[in-house]
Coordinates of C-alpha atoms and ligand atoms in Angstrom, one line a residue:
Chain A
X14 CA -45.0 70.5 21.3
X15 CA -46.9 72.0 18.2
X16 CA -45.1 71.4 14.7
X17 CA -45.1 75.0 13.6
X18 CA -42.5 75.6 16.4
X19 CA -40.0 73.4 15.3
X20 CA -38.0 73.3 11.5
X21 CA -35.9 70.9 12.1
X22 CA -37.9 68.1 13.7
X23 CA -41.3 68.8 11.8
X24 CA -42.2 68.4 8.4
X25 CA -44.3 71.1 6.7
X26 CA -46.2 74.1 7.8
X27 CA -49.8 72.4 7.2
X28 CA -51.6 74.8 9.6
X29 CA -51.1 78.2 8.0
X30 CA -51.3 76.6 4.1
X31 CA -55.0 75.7 4.4
X32 CA -56.1 78.4 6.3
X33 CA -54.9 81.1 4.5
X34 CA -55.9 83.7 1.9
X35 CA -55.5 82.5 -1.8
X36 CA -53.4 85.2 -3.7
X37 CA -51.2 85.8 -0.9
X38 CA -50.5 82.3 -0.2
X39 CA -47.3 81.7 -1.7
X40 CA -45.3 85.0 -0.8
X41 CA -46.8 84.5 2.8
X42 CA -45.4 80.8 3.0
X43 CA -42.3 82.0 1.6
X44 CA -42.0 84.9 4.3
X45 CA -42.7 82.4 6.9
X46 CA -40.1 79.9 5.9
X47 CA -37.5 82.8 6.0
X48 CA -38.8 84.0 9.2
X49 CA -38.6 80.1 11.0
X50 CA -35.6 79.7 9.4
X51 CA -34.0 82.5 10.6
X52 CA -34.9 81.7 14.1
X53 CA -33.0 78.2 13.7
X54 CA -30.3 80.2 12.1
X55 CA -30.0 82.2 14.8
X56 CA -29.4 79.0 16.9
X57 CA -27.0 77.8 14.9
X58 CA -25.4 81.3 14.9
X59 CA -25.0 81.4 18.2
X60 CA -23.1 77.8 18.7
X61 CA -20.9 79.1 15.3
X62 CA -19.9 82.3 17.5
X63 CA -18.8 79.9 20.7
X64 CA -16.8 77.7 18.1
X65 CA -15.4 80.9 16.3
X66 CA -14.3 82.4 20.0
X67 CA -12.4 79.5 21.4
X68 CA -11.0 78.8 18.0
X69 CA -9.8 82.4 17.7
X70 CA -8.6 82.6 21.2
X71 CA -6.7 79.5 21.5
X72 CA -6.5 77.9 18.0
X73 CA -8.6 74.8 18.5
X74 CA -11.8 73.5 17.5
X75 CA -13.7 72.5 20.6
X76 CA -15.9 69.4 19.7
X77 CA -17.8 69.6 22.8
X78 CA -19.6 72.3 21.3
X79 CA -22.5 70.5 20.9
X80 CA -22.6 69.5 24.3
X81 CA -22.7 73.4 25.5
X82 CA -25.9 73.3 24.6
X83 CA -27.3 69.6 25.6
X84 CA -26.1 70.3 29.2
X85 CA -28.2 73.7 29.6
X86 CA -30.7 72.1 28.1
X87 CA -31.0 69.2 30.6
X88 CA -30.1 72.0 33.5
X89 CA -32.9 73.5 32.3
X90 CA -35.4 70.9 32.8
X91 CA -33.9 70.1 36.1
X92 CA -34.4 73.7 37.1
X93 CA -37.8 73.8 35.7
X94 CA -39.5 70.5 35.8
X95 CA -37.5 68.7 38.8
X96 CA -37.1 71.9 41.2
X97 CA -40.1 73.7 39.3
X98 CA -38.4 77.1 40.0
X99 CA -39.8 79.8 38.7
X100 CA -38.8 80.8 35.0
X101 CA -36.6 84.0 35.6
X102 CA -35.1 82.0 38.3
X103 CA -34.0 78.7 36.4
X104 CA -33.4 80.7 33.3
X105 CA -30.8 82.7 35.6
X106 CA -29.6 79.5 37.4
X107 CA -28.9 78.0 34.0
X108 CA -26.7 80.7 32.9
X109 CA -25.0 81.1 36.3
X110 CA -24.1 77.0 35.8
X111 CA -22.8 77.5 32.4
X112 CA -20.5 80.3 33.6
X113 CA -19.4 77.6 36.4
X114 CA -19.4 74.9 33.1
X115 CA -17.3 76.9 31.0
X116 CA -14.6 77.7 33.2
X117 CA -14.5 74.0 34.7
X118 CA -14.4 73.3 31.0
X119 CA -11.7 75.2 30.3
X120 CA -9.4 74.0 33.6
X121 CA -9.8 70.6 32.3
X122 CA -9.9 69.9 28.8
X123 CA -8.1 73.0 27.9
X124 CA -5.7 74.4 30.4
X125 CA -3.2 71.3 31.0
X126 CA -2.6 71.1 27.2
X127 CA -2.4 74.7 26.5
X128 CA 1.5 74.7 25.3
X129 CA 0.5 71.5 23.2
X130 CA -0.1 71.3 19.6
X131 CA -3.6 71.4 17.9
X132 CA -4.3 67.6 18.0
X133 CA -3.9 66.7 21.5
X134 CA -6.1 69.3 22.5
X135 CA -8.9 68.7 19.9
X136 CA -8.8 65.0 20.9
X137 CA -9.1 66.5 24.6
X138 CA -12.4 68.2 23.4
X139 CA -13.8 65.0 22.0
X140 CA -13.2 63.4 24.9
X141 CA -14.8 65.7 27.1
X142 CA -18.1 65.5 24.7
X143 CA -18.0 61.8 25.4
X144 CA -17.6 62.2 28.6
X145 CA -20.5 64.8 29.1
X146 CA -22.9 62.9 26.9
X147 CA -22.3 59.7 29.3
X148 CA -22.7 61.6 32.2
X149 CA -26.0 63.2 31.2
X150 CA -27.2 59.6 30.4
X151 CA -26.5 58.5 33.8
X152 CA -27.9 61.5 35.2
X153 CA -31.3 62.5 33.1
X154 CA -31.3 59.1 31.8
X155 CA -32.0 58.1 28.2
X156 CA -35.4 58.9 27.4
X157 CA -35.7 62.2 25.3
X158 CA -37.1 65.2 27.9
X159 CA -39.7 67.9 27.2
X160 CA -38.1 71.3 28.0
X161 CA -41.3 73.4 29.1
X162 CA -41.7 76.5 26.4
X163 CA -42.8 79.9 27.5
X164 CA -45.1 79.7 24.9
X165 CA -47.4 76.5 24.8
X166 CA -48.7 77.6 21.0
X167 CA -48.2 81.0 20.7
X168 CA -48.5 83.1 17.5
X169 CA -48.4 86.2 16.2
X170 CA -50.8 86.5 13.4
X171 CA -50.2 89.6 11.3
X172 CA -52.2 89.6 8.4
X173 CA -52.4 86.0 7.2
X174 CA -48.6 86.0 8.3
X175 CA -48.3 83.6 11.4
X176 CA -44.9 83.7 13.4
X177 CA -44.2 81.6 16.2
X178 CA -43.8 83.4 19.7
X179 CA -40.7 80.9 20.2
X180 CA -39.3 82.1 17.0
X181 CA -39.8 85.4 17.8
X182 CA -38.0 85.1 21.1
X183 CA -35.3 83.4 19.3
X184 CA -34.5 86.2 16.9
X185 CA -35.2 88.8 19.7
X186 CA -32.7 87.8 22.3
X187 CA -30.0 86.7 19.7
X188 CA -30.4 90.2 18.8
X189 CA -30.0 91.7 22.1
X190 CA -27.2 89.0 22.7
X191 CA -25.2 90.1 19.7
X192 CA -25.8 94.0 20.0
X193 CA -24.4 93.0 23.7
X194 CA -21.7 91.3 22.7
X195 CA -20.4 94.0 20.0
X196 CA -20.3 96.4 22.8
X197 CA -18.5 93.7 24.8
X198 CA -15.7 93.8 22.5
X199 CA -15.5 96.9 20.7
X200 CA -16.5 99.1 23.7
X201 CA -14.4 97.6 26.8
X202 CA -11.1 97.2 27.3
X203 CA -11.7 93.9 28.6
X204 CA -13.1 92.9 25.5
X205 CA -10.0 95.2 23.7
X206 CA -7.9 92.4 26.0
X207 CA -9.6 89.3 25.1
X208 CA -9.3 90.3 21.0
X209 CA -5.5 90.9 21.9
X210 CA -5.0 87.9 23.2
X211 CA -6.7 86.4 20.3
X212 CA -4.4 87.9 18.1
X213 CA -0.8 87.7 19.8
X214 CA -0.4 86.1 22.8
X215 CA 3.1 86.6 23.4
X216 CA 3.2 90.4 23.0
X217 CA -0.5 90.4 24.9
X218 CA 1.6 89.1 27.9
X219 CA 4.1 91.7 27.3
X220 CA 1.7 94.5 27.5
X221 CA 0.4 93.0 31.0
X222 CA -2.4 91.4 30.1
X223 CA -3.3 88.0 32.0
X224 CA -3.9 85.8 28.9
X225 CA -4.8 82.7 30.9
X226 CA -7.8 84.5 32.4
X227 CA -8.7 85.9 28.8
X228 CA -8.8 82.9 27.6
X229 CA -10.7 81.0 30.4
X230 CA -13.0 84.1 30.0
X231 CA -13.8 83.3 26.3
X232 CA -14.6 79.6 27.2
X233 CA -17.0 81.3 29.8
X234 CA -18.6 83.0 27.1
X235 CA -18.7 80.3 24.8
X236 CA -20.7 78.2 27.0
X237 CA -23.3 81.0 28.0
X238 CA -23.6 81.2 24.4
X239 CA -24.6 77.5 24.3
X240 CA -26.7 78.1 27.7
X241 CA -28.2 80.9 26.1
X242 CA -29.1 78.9 22.5
X243 CA -30.2 75.9 24.8
X244 CA -32.9 78.0 26.7
X245 CA -34.2 78.9 23.2
X246 CA -34.1 76.5 21.6
X247 CA -34.6 73.3 24.0
X248 CA -38.1 73.9 23.6
X249 CA -39.0 73.2 20.1
X250 CA -36.8 70.1 20.6
X251 CA -36.2 66.8 22.1
X252 CA -33.7 66.9 24.8
X253 CA -31.9 64.1 24.7
X254 CA -27.7 63.6 25.2
X255 CA -27.3 63.7 21.4
X256 CA -29.4 66.9 21.1
X257 CA -26.2 69.2 20.6
X258 CA -24.4 66.6 17.8
X259 CA -26.5 67.8 14.9
X260 CA -26.5 71.5 15.9
X261 CA -22.8 71.6 16.4
X262 CA -22.3 70.2 13.0
X263 CA -24.5 72.9 11.5
X264 CA -22.9 75.5 13.4
X265 CA -19.6 74.4 12.6
X266 CA -20.7 74.1 8.7
X267 CA -22.0 77.9 9.1
X268 CA -18.9 79.2 10.5
X269 CA -16.8 77.9 7.5
X270 CA -19.4 79.0 5.1
X271 CA -19.4 82.0 6.7
X272 CA -15.2 82.2 6.7
X273 CA -14.0 80.2 9.6
X274 CA -12.4 82.6 12.2
X275 CA -14.7 85.4 11.2
X276 CA -17.2 87.0 13.8
X277 CA -19.8 88.2 11.3
X278 CA -19.2 85.0 9.0
X279 CA -20.1 82.8 11.7
X280 CA -23.6 84.8 12.5
X281 CA -24.4 85.3 8.5
X282 CA -23.8 81.9 7.8
X283 CA -25.6 80.6 10.6
X284 CA -28.3 82.7 9.5
X285 CA -27.7 81.3 5.9
X286 CA -27.7 77.9 6.7
X287 CA -31.1 78.3 9.0
X288 CA -33.0 79.9 5.8
X289 CA -31.6 77.6 3.2
X290 CA -32.4 74.4 5.4
X291 CA -36.0 75.6 5.9
X292 CA -36.8 76.6 2.2
X293 CA -35.2 72.9 1.8
X294 CA -37.2 71.3 4.9
X295 CA -40.2 72.5 3.2
X296 CA -39.8 70.9 -0.5
X297 CA -37.6 68.2 0.7
X298 CA -38.6 67.3 4.3
X299 CA -36.3 64.2 4.3
X300 CA -33.0 65.6 3.6
X301 CA -33.5 69.0 6.0
X302 CA -30.5 68.0 8.0
X303 CA -28.4 67.0 5.2
X304 CA -29.1 70.4 3.4
X305 CA -26.4 72.2 5.8
X306 CA -23.8 70.1 4.6
X307 CA -24.4 70.1 0.8
X308 CA -24.0 73.5 1.1
X309 CA -21.0 73.6 3.0
X310 CA -19.3 71.5 0.4
X311 CA -20.8 73.6 -2.3
X312 CA -19.2 77.0 -0.5
X313 CA -16.2 75.0 -0.1
X314 CA -15.8 74.0 -3.8
X315 CA -16.3 77.7 -5.1
X316 CA -15.3 79.7 -2.2
X317 CA -12.9 77.8 -0.3
X318 CA -12.5 81.3 2.0
X319 CA -16.2 81.1 2.5
X320 CA -18.7 83.4 1.3
X321 CA -17.6 86.3 4.0
X322 CA -14.3 85.3 4.4
X323 CA -12.7 87.7 1.8
X324 CA -11.6 90.3 4.0
X325 CA -9.8 88.1 6.5
X326 CA -8.2 86.1 3.6
X327 CA -6.6 89.5 2.6
X328 CA -6.0 90.3 6.4
X329 CA -3.7 87.2 6.7
Chain B
X25 CA 19.5 98.6 37.8
X26 CA 19.2 95.5 35.6
X27 CA 21.8 92.7 36.6
X28 CA 21.7 89.9 34.3
X29 CA 24.1 86.9 35.6
X30 CA 25.3 83.7 33.6
X31 CA 21.7 83.2 32.2
X32 CA 21.6 80.1 29.9
X33 CA 18.2 80.1 28.2
X34 CA 17.3 76.8 26.0
X35 CA 15.2 76.6 23.3
X36 CA 14.0 72.6 23.5
X37 CA 17.3 70.9 23.6
X38 CA 19.4 73.7 21.5
X39 CA 21.3 76.4 24.0
X40 CA 20.7 79.7 22.6
X41 CA 22.5 81.2 25.8
X42 CA 25.3 80.1 27.1
X43 CA 25.6 82.4 29.5
X44 CA 25.3 86.0 29.1
X45 CA 25.9 88.6 32.0
X46 CA 25.3 92.1 31.4
X47 CA 24.3 95.4 33.3
X48 CA 22.2 98.3 32.6
X49 CA 22.9 101.5 35.3
X50 CA 20.0 103.7 35.9
X51 CA 19.8 106.5 32.9
X52 CA 21.9 104.7 30.4
X53 CA 21.4 103.6 26.8
X54 CA 23.0 100.2 26.5
X55 CA 23.0 98.4 23.4
X56 CA 24.0 94.9 22.5
X57 CA 24.8 94.2 18.9
X58 CA 25.7 91.4 17.2
X59 CA 24.7 89.3 14.0
X60 CA 21.9 87.5 13.0
X61 CA 21.2 84.5 15.3
X62 CA 23.9 85.4 17.9
X63 CA 20.9 85.9 21.2
X64 CA 20.3 89.1 21.1
X65 CA 16.3 88.6 20.8
X66 CA 16.5 85.4 22.8
X67 CA 18.1 87.6 25.5
X68 CA 15.5 90.2 25.7
X69 CA 12.8 87.5 26.1
X70 CA 14.8 86.0 29.0
X71 CA 14.8 89.5 30.4
X72 CA 10.9 90.0 30.0
X73 CA 10.3 86.8 31.3
X74 CA 8.8 84.9 27.6
X75 CA 11.8 82.7 28.3
X76 CA 12.6 80.9 31.6
X77 CA 16.9 80.8 32.0
X78 CA 17.7 77.5 32.7
X79 CA 20.7 79.0 34.9
X80 CA 21.6 82.3 36.0
X81 CA 19.9 85.1 37.7
X82 CA 18.2 88.4 36.8
X83 CA 17.8 91.0 39.1
X84 CA 16.0 94.3 38.5
X85 CA 16.0 97.0 41.5
X86 CA 17.6 94.9 43.6
X87 CA 15.1 92.0 43.0
X88 CA 15.3 88.8 41.6
X89 CA 12.8 88.3 38.3
X90 CA 13.9 85.1 36.4
X91 CA 10.9 83.2 37.7
X92 CA 8.5 86.1 37.1
X93 CA 5.8 85.8 34.3
X94 CA 6.3 88.6 31.5
X95 CA 2.6 89.8 32.7
X96 CA 4.1 90.1 36.1
X97 CA 7.6 91.8 34.8
X98 CA 6.0 94.7 33.0
X99 CA 4.6 95.8 36.1
X100 CA 7.8 96.1 38.0
X101 CA 8.7 98.4 35.3
X102 CA 10.4 96.8 32.1
X103 CA 8.5 97.1 28.6
X104 CA 9.9 95.0 26.0
X105 CA 9.0 96.2 22.4
X106 CA 9.3 92.9 20.4
X107 CA 11.3 92.3 17.3
X108 CA 8.8 92.7 14.4
X109 CA 6.6 95.4 15.9
X110 CA 3.9 93.0 16.9
X111 CA 1.5 95.5 16.4
X112 CA -2.6 93.7 17.4
X113 CA -3.5 94.3 13.5
X114 CA -7.0 94.0 14.1
X115 CA -6.9 96.8 16.9
X116 CA -7.1 100.4 16.3
X117 CA -3.6 102.5 17.2
X118 CA -5.6 104.0 19.7
X119 CA -6.6 100.9 21.5
X120 CA -2.9 99.3 20.5
X121 CA -1.8 102.1 22.8
X122 CA -4.3 101.6 25.6
X123 CA -3.1 98.1 25.8
X124 CA 0.1 99.0 26.3
X125 CA -0.9 99.9 29.8
X126 CA -2.9 97.1 30.5
X127 CA -0.2 96.0 33.5
X128 CA -1.4 99.3 35.2
X129 CA -4.5 97.7 36.8
X130 CA -4.8 101.2 39.1
X131 CA -5.6 103.3 36.2
X132 CA -9.3 103.5 35.1
X133 CA -10.4 103.3 31.6
X134 CA -10.4 107.1 30.8
X135 CA -7.0 107.6 32.6
X136 CA -5.3 104.8 30.1
X137 CA -7.5 106.8 27.2
X138 CA -6.2 110.2 28.5
X139 CA -2.4 108.8 28.2
X140 CA -3.4 107.4 25.0
X141 CA -4.1 110.7 23.8
X142 CA -0.9 112.3 25.5
X143 CA 1.3 109.7 23.6
X144 CA -0.5 110.8 20.4
X145 CA 0.4 114.2 20.8
X146 CA 4.2 113.0 21.5
X147 CA 4.1 110.8 18.2
X148 CA 2.4 113.5 15.6
X149 CA 3.3 111.2 13.1
X150 CA 0.7 108.4 14.4
X151 CA -2.2 111.0 15.1
X152 CA -4.0 110.8 11.8
X153 CA -4.0 107.2 12.2
X154 CA -5.1 107.1 15.8
X155 CA -8.8 105.3 14.5
X156 CA -7.1 102.7 11.7
X157 CA -6.1 99.3 12.4
X158 CA -2.4 97.9 12.9
X159 CA -2.4 95.7 9.7
X160 CA -3.0 98.8 7.9
X161 CA 0.2 100.9 9.0
X162 CA 3.4 101.3 6.8
X163 CA 6.2 99.5 8.9
X164 CA 7.5 102.9 10.2
X165 CA 4.2 103.9 11.7
X166 CA 4.1 100.3 12.9
X167 CA 7.3 101.0 14.8
X168 CA 6.6 104.4 16.3
X169 CA 3.9 102.7 17.4
X170 CA 5.3 99.9 18.9
X171 CA 7.8 102.2 21.1
X172 CA 4.8 104.4 22.2
X173 CA 2.8 101.1 23.1
X174 CA 5.9 100.1 25.1
X175 CA 5.7 103.6 26.9
X176 CA 2.5 103.4 27.7
X177 CA 4.0 100.6 30.2
X178 CA 5.4 104.0 32.1
X179 CA 8.6 101.7 32.1
X180 CA 11.7 102.3 34.3
X181 CA 13.3 100.2 31.5
X182 CA 12.5 100.1 28.0
X183 CA 13.7 96.9 25.9
X184 CA 13.9 97.7 22.2
X185 CA 14.6 94.7 19.6
X186 CA 16.1 96.1 16.4
X187 CA 13.8 99.0 16.1
X188 CA 15.5 100.1 12.6
X189 CA 15.2 96.7 10.9
X190 CA 13.2 97.3 7.3
X191 CA 13.2 101.3 7.6
X192 CA 14.0 103.3 5.1
X193 CA 17.0 105.7 6.1
X194 CA 15.3 109.3 6.9
X195 CA 13.2 106.5 9.3
X196 CA 15.7 105.2 10.8
X197 CA 17.2 108.4 11.8
X198 CA 13.7 109.6 13.5
X199 CA 13.9 106.2 15.1
X200 CA 16.6 106.8 16.8
X201 CA 16.0 110.5 17.4
X202 CA 13.1 109.4 19.4
X203 CA 15.5 106.6 21.3
X204 CA 17.5 109.6 22.4
X205 CA 14.4 111.7 23.1
X206 CA 12.8 109.1 25.5
X207 CA 16.3 108.7 27.2
X208 CA 16.6 112.1 28.0
X209 CA 13.0 111.9 29.7
X210 CA 14.3 109.9 32.0
X211 CA 13.8 106.1 30.8
X212 CA 16.8 103.7 30.6
X213 CA 17.2 101.8 27.6
X214 CA 18.8 98.4 26.6
X215 CA 18.9 98.8 22.7
X216 CA 19.3 95.5 20.4
X217 CA 20.2 96.7 17.0
X218 CA 22.1 95.2 13.8
X219 CA 22.6 98.6 13.0
X220 CA 25.7 99.1 15.2
X221 CA 27.0 102.5 14.0
X222 CA 23.8 104.6 14.6
X223 CA 23.7 102.0 17.8
X224 CA 26.6 103.2 19.5
X225 CA 25.9 107.0 18.4
X226 CA 23.0 106.9 21.0
X227 CA 24.3 104.6 23.1
X228 CA 26.9 104.9 26.4
X229 CA 28.0 101.6 26.4
X230 CA 27.7 98.3 24.4
X231 CA 27.9 94.9 24.5
X232 CA 28.8 92.4 21.3
X233 CA 27.2 88.8 21.3
X234 CA 28.5 86.1 19.0
X235 CA 26.7 82.8 18.9
X236 CA 24.9 83.0 22.3
X237 CA 28.2 84.7 24.3
X238 CA 29.1 88.6 25.5
X239 CA 32.5 89.0 23.2
X240 CA 33.1 92.6 23.7
X241 CA 32.3 95.2 26.5
X242 CA 33.6 98.4 26.5
X243 CA 32.1 102.3 26.4
X244 CA 30.1 103.1 22.9
X245 CA 32.8 105.6 22.0
X246 CA 35.8 102.8 22.4
X247 CA 33.6 100.5 20.3
X248 CA 33.0 102.7 17.7
X249 CA 36.8 102.8 17.4
X250 CA 37.3 99.3 18.2
X251 CA 39.4 97.8 14.7
X252 CA 37.3 93.9 15.6
X253 CA 33.7 96.1 15.9
X254 CA 34.6 98.1 12.6
X255 CA 35.7 94.6 10.6
X256 CA 32.4 92.9 11.9
X257 CA 29.7 95.3 12.2
X258 CA 30.3 98.6 10.9
X259 CA 31.7 98.1 7.5
X260 CA 35.0 98.5 6.6
X261 CA 33.9 101.3 3.6
X262 CA 33.1 104.9 4.0
X263 CA 30.5 104.1 1.7
X264 CA 28.6 101.9 3.9
X265 CA 28.9 104.5 7.0
X266 CA 27.4 107.1 4.4
X267 CA 24.9 104.8 3.2
X268 CA 23.6 104.5 7.6
X269 CA 24.0 108.3 7.8
X270 CA 22.0 108.8 5.0
Ligands
ADP411 N1 11.6 79.7 18.6 C1 12.9 79.3 18.7 N2 12.9 77.6 18.6 C2 14.3 77.4 18.3 N3 15.6 78.0 18.0 C3 15.0 79.5 17.9 C4 14.4 79.9 18.0 N4 14.4 81.3 18.2 C5 15.5 81.6 17.9 N5 16.1 80.2 18.2 C6 17.6 80.5 17.8 O1 18.0 81.0 18.8 C7 19.2 81.7 18.5 C8 19.6 83.0 19.0 O2 18.4 83.3 18.1 P1 18.0 85.2 18.3 O3 17.9 85.2 20.0 O4 16.5 85.2 17.6 O5 18.8 85.7 17.8 P2 19.2 87.4 17.3 O6 18.1 88.1 17.7 O7 20.6 87.6 17.8 O8 19.4 87.2 15.7 C9 19.6 81.2 16.8 O9 20.5 80.2 16.6 C10 18.0 80.9 16.7 O10 18.4 80.2 15.6
MG412 MG1 16.7 89.0 17.0

């Protein structure tokens, strides 16, 4: 896969720094970094949202969130490469499979432990993570696989500013998804019931809200977010059983940086980490993966409630 | 309408209800009195299904409900307005109201929205705050909202847990006025209160609880004049009574 599409696993952006005009090079370089950073940040944001929605709904941190990306990436390879299905069919199939996956995950890893304290449930998700990785290795093998992208080497050239089409796709789809999510949670009764379930389960039950259904739906939605993120990002990464770990860790950091539990915080935190990481990766490429954690520690030292966490802290 | 018989409810190994029996007839306001920790809230939670009794039975409209889930019991016609209001803090007043009708699955969203508007007309104090988030309301507004939200379930029986708790005297008056009003419109009410004087004024009958048991049961007018009740719950001085009346 071409280097310019990847922020995480390639070093630098050689192509355009050499053949662009002189005067505007620095600004364009910077702009390009920002855009690719935002694209990777959008992926972190999607995964961070998955974390936060599950946390808000049931009060646990899902340590298998990374596998919510890895599994659909492999599903996608099976559908696109093994079965050779057309892209729309394959993508729809992956998302449909993630609906089932989210439900099964909830029924096995969460539901039986729903009345237990935090720790047993968290351990259960860690167990699920290990199980899923072993399963993936058994089914798809240990060799990294390539996920066929929609755009082989496509870039959009805007007066010297080159933007990878995959990056554009990531940003566009994420934006649409966030709008849909906003409409779901803020404009539909179902979304309100999911919010009510997250805010106060006992009272939600007294209102007649079927909270177990709402919780299952939250897991399903979280798995769907992973599915979308996987379809978007897998073409610019290697697909391996361990691919979810670093993304999930950075997404988790993003959600803490944004203020854990806050939905806007998860989105902005993800974008923030993506951009910082892209800029840092340009100048200190060896440390790209560590940047998110450095930022996390800095934020926790100076703003323990997270950058965007103020309003939530006030609410509590 | 409601027949509670010998129920025993536990929190883990701690027995909170030690054989409670009570009845509520259609059209009544029945009050359940008792000091803090007597088991009043536990009784309501057991009726609404949040807690399951280990022994005893609960019948509503001739049907056993003691094994049902709360989300089913509300559909049978019992709405429980919990202690502490429990408004959804991150949702607007209007959304809180609409969610109160969640058990009425046959209604469309438009119908529920319409009923929420009607409810806002009935609670004019809430109307200016319809689009404000729950956590921004004052205690009195939250209590009005909690009651209004309970009514959105169109209950036959309304369980109210300490609706006057922590409210200024004027608001206490208003809450009891609303309770009487709801009852006159045909809803049966089981009212848990620490404000025994006001509760007995509005109720037809009353039960007095102590440490998980019913110790007294009579018409409200008799309980108001009962020496034991006067001493324990009404205060012996006229000053205490004056304070309550405002
Ligand atoms: N969640 C709980 N866990 C353990 N014990 C509880 C719980 N809730 C209430 N209790 C106990 O049950 C008894 C009855 O409580 P409650 O029904 O809340 O009393 P009331 O509403 O009359 O003030 C009290 O002794 C209280 O300490
Ligand atoms: Mg109580």
